[in-house]
mmCIF file of C-alpha atoms in Angstrom:
data_model
loop_
_atom_site.group_PDB
_atom_site.id
_atom_site.type_symbol
_atom_site.label_atom_id
_atom_site.label_comp_id
_atom_site.label_asym_id
_atom_site.label_seq_id
_atom_site.Cartn_x
_atom_site.Cartn_y
_atom_site.Cartn_z
ATOM 1 C CA UNK N 1 -15.562 12.119 -52.526
ATOM 2 C CA UNK N 2 -12.731 10.847 -50.438
ATOM 3 C CA UNK N 3 -11.852 14.355 -49.302
ATOM 4 C CA UNK N 4 -15.288 14.931 -47.765
ATOM 5 C CA UNK N 5 -14.943 11.693 -45.742
ATOM 6 C CA UNK N 6 -11.660 12.857 -44.286
ATOM 7 C CA UNK N 7 -13.049 16.225 -43.339
ATOM 8 C CA UNK N 8 -15.921 14.655 -41.430
ATOM 9 C CA UNK N 9 -13.435 12.658 -39.316
ATOM 10 C CA UNK N 10 -11.291 15.709 -38.656
ATOM 11 C CA UNK N 11 -14.337 17.667 -37.589
ATOM 12 C CA UNK N 12 -14.763 15.430 -34.510
ATOM 13 C CA UNK N 13 -11.187 15.710 -33.312
ATOM 14 C CA UNK N 14 -11.383 19.329 -32.121
ATOM 15 C CA UNK N 15 -14.567 18.922 -30.005
ATOM 16 C CA UNK N 16 -13.220 15.695 -28.481
ATOM 17 C CA UNK N 17 -9.925 17.381 -27.597
ATOM 18 C CA UNK N 18 -11.778 20.332 -26.066
ATOM 19 C CA UNK N 19 -13.971 17.980 -23.994
ATOM 20 C CA UNK N 20 -10.896 16.090 -22.772
ATOM 21 C CA UNK N 21 -9.142 19.358 -21.972
ATOM 22 C CA UNK N 22 -12.149 20.628 -19.998
ATOM 23 C CA UNK N 23 -12.486 17.253 -18.271
ATOM 24 C CA UNK N 24 -8.896 17.472 -17.073
ATOM 25 C CA UNK N 25 -9.538 20.850 -15.444
ATOM 26 C CA UNK N 26 -12.764 19.652 -13.841
ATOM 27 C CA UNK N 27 -10.934 16.633 -12.411
ATOM 28 C CA UNK N 28 -8.126 18.872 -11.104
ATOM 29 C CA UNK N 29 -10.659 21.252 -9.524
ATOM 30 C CA UNK N 30 -12.328 18.397 -7.635
ATOM 31 C CA UNK N 31 -9.536 15.933 -6.883
ATOM 32 C CA UNK N 32 -6.354 17.943 -7.318
ATOM 33 C CA UNK N 33 -3.921 19.280 -4.747
ATOM 34 C CA UNK N 34 -5.977 22.463 -4.362
ATOM 35 C CA UNK N 35 -9.329 20.832 -5.140
ATOM 36 C CA UNK N 36 -12.603 20.631 -3.290
ATOM 37 C CA UNK N 37 -11.879 17.301 -1.593
ATOM 38 C CA UNK N 38 -8.498 18.493 -0.340
ATOM 39 C CA UNK N 39 -10.141 21.608 1.105
ATOM 40 C CA UNK N 40 -12.631 19.463 3.040
ATOM 41 C CA UNK N 41 -9.767 17.333 4.387
ATOM 42 C CA UNK N 42 -7.844 20.431 5.469
ATOM 43 C CA UNK N 43 -10.886 21.896 7.219
ATOM 44 C CA UNK N 44 -11.440 18.637 9.135
ATOM 45 C CA UNK N 45 -7.766 18.563 10.119
ATOM 46 C CA UNK N 46 -7.985 22.199 11.220
ATOM 47 C CA UNK N 47 -10.940 21.399 13.487
ATOM 48 C CA UNK N 48 -9.044 18.497 15.071
ATOM 49 C CA UNK N 49 -5.985 20.663 15.640
ATOM 50 C CA UNK N 50 -8.093 23.425 17.199
ATOM 51 C CA UNK N 51 -9.639 20.909 19.614
ATOM 52 C CA UNK N 52 -6.173 19.614 20.491
ATOM 53 C CA UNK N 53 -4.968 23.193 21.020
ATOM 54 C CA UNK N 54 -7.871 23.895 23.378
ATOM 55 C CA UNK N 55 -7.009 20.734 25.336
ATOM 56 C CA UNK N 56 -3.338 21.723 25.545
ATOM 57 C CA UNK N 57 -4.270 25.264 26.628
ATOM 58 C CA UNK N 58 -6.395 23.806 29.407
ATOM 59 C CA UNK N 59 -3.547 21.545 30.549
ATOM 60 C CA UNK N 60 -1.083 24.450 30.464
ATOM 61 C CA UNK N 61 -3.444 26.606 32.542
ATOM 62 C CA UNK N 62 -3.784 23.790 35.079
ATOM 63 C CA UNK N 63 0.015 23.442 35.286
ATOM 64 C CA UNK N 64 0.468 27.225 35.633
ATOM 65 C CA UNK N 65 -2.032 27.212 38.488
ATOM 66 C CA UNK N 66 -0.315 24.326 40.271
ATOM 67 C CA UNK N 67 3.081 25.948 39.758
ATOM 68 C CA UNK N 68 1.829 29.252 41.143
ATOM 69 C CA UNK N 69 0.291 27.502 44.141
ATOM 70 C CA UNK N 70 3.629 25.843 44.933
ATOM 71 C CA UNK N 71 5.757 28.962 44.397
ATOM 72 C CA UNK N 72 7.543 30.918 47.114
ATOM 73 C CA UNK N 73 5.189 33.897 46.758
ATOM 74 C CA UNK N 74 1.991 31.892 47.262
ATOM 75 C CA UNK N 75 2.264 28.511 48.964
ATOM 76 C CA UNK N 76 -0.776 26.269 49.161
ATOM 77 C CA UNK N 77 -0.054 23.928 52.050
ATOM 78 C CA UNK N 78 -2.780 21.463 51.082
ATOM 79 C CA UNK N 79 -1.338 21.057 47.597
ATOM 80 C CA UNK N 80 2.177 20.765 49.012
ATOM 81 C CA UNK N 81 0.991 18.068 51.425
ATOM 82 C CA UNK N 82 -0.805 16.206 48.632
ATOM 83 C CA UNK N 83 2.234 16.284 46.316
ATOM 84 C CA UNK N 84 4.628 15.201 49.088
ATOM 85 C CA UNK N 85 2.416 12.242 50.001
ATOM 86 C CA UNK N 86 2.113 11.232 46.356
ATOM 87 C CA UNK N 87 5.853 11.434 45.702
ATOM 88 C CA UNK N 88 6.920 9.786 48.946
ATOM 89 C CA UNK N 89 4.097 7.248 48.992
ATOM 90 C CA UNK N 90 3.410 7.821 52.662
ATOM 91 C CA UNK N 91 0.358 8.531 54.790
ATOM 92 C CA UNK N 92 -0.352 9.387 58.385
ATOM 93 C CA UNK N 93 -1.503 6.667 60.781
ATOM 94 C CA UNK N 94 -4.971 8.191 61.208
ATOM 95 C CA UNK N 95 -5.745 8.287 57.452
ATOM 96 C CA UNK N 96 -7.755 5.822 55.375
ATOM 97 C CA UNK N 97 -6.349 5.160 51.900
ATOM 98 C CA UNK N 98 -8.715 4.634 48.996
ATOM 99 C CA UNK N 99 -7.213 3.325 45.770
#
């Protein structure tokens, strides 16, 4: 009779180990390095970086335009006048300054 009691206890070990083993893989699939939560974080970070890239592209285009307008081939006198006044901190006597 003692042998049947032992076998009943051993019969629960295998299913419990299989449940723990499956639980580990479920946890890794959700919370692990390549899990669902990490994917959501990476997608959010990607969206932020794309927005930052668009902002930087816009700034670069603005700088390219200003550089082209101040180049020897195409000189925008209004922009040159504006930049010189800003750098030198000067104005003509007939101008009104608004700060």
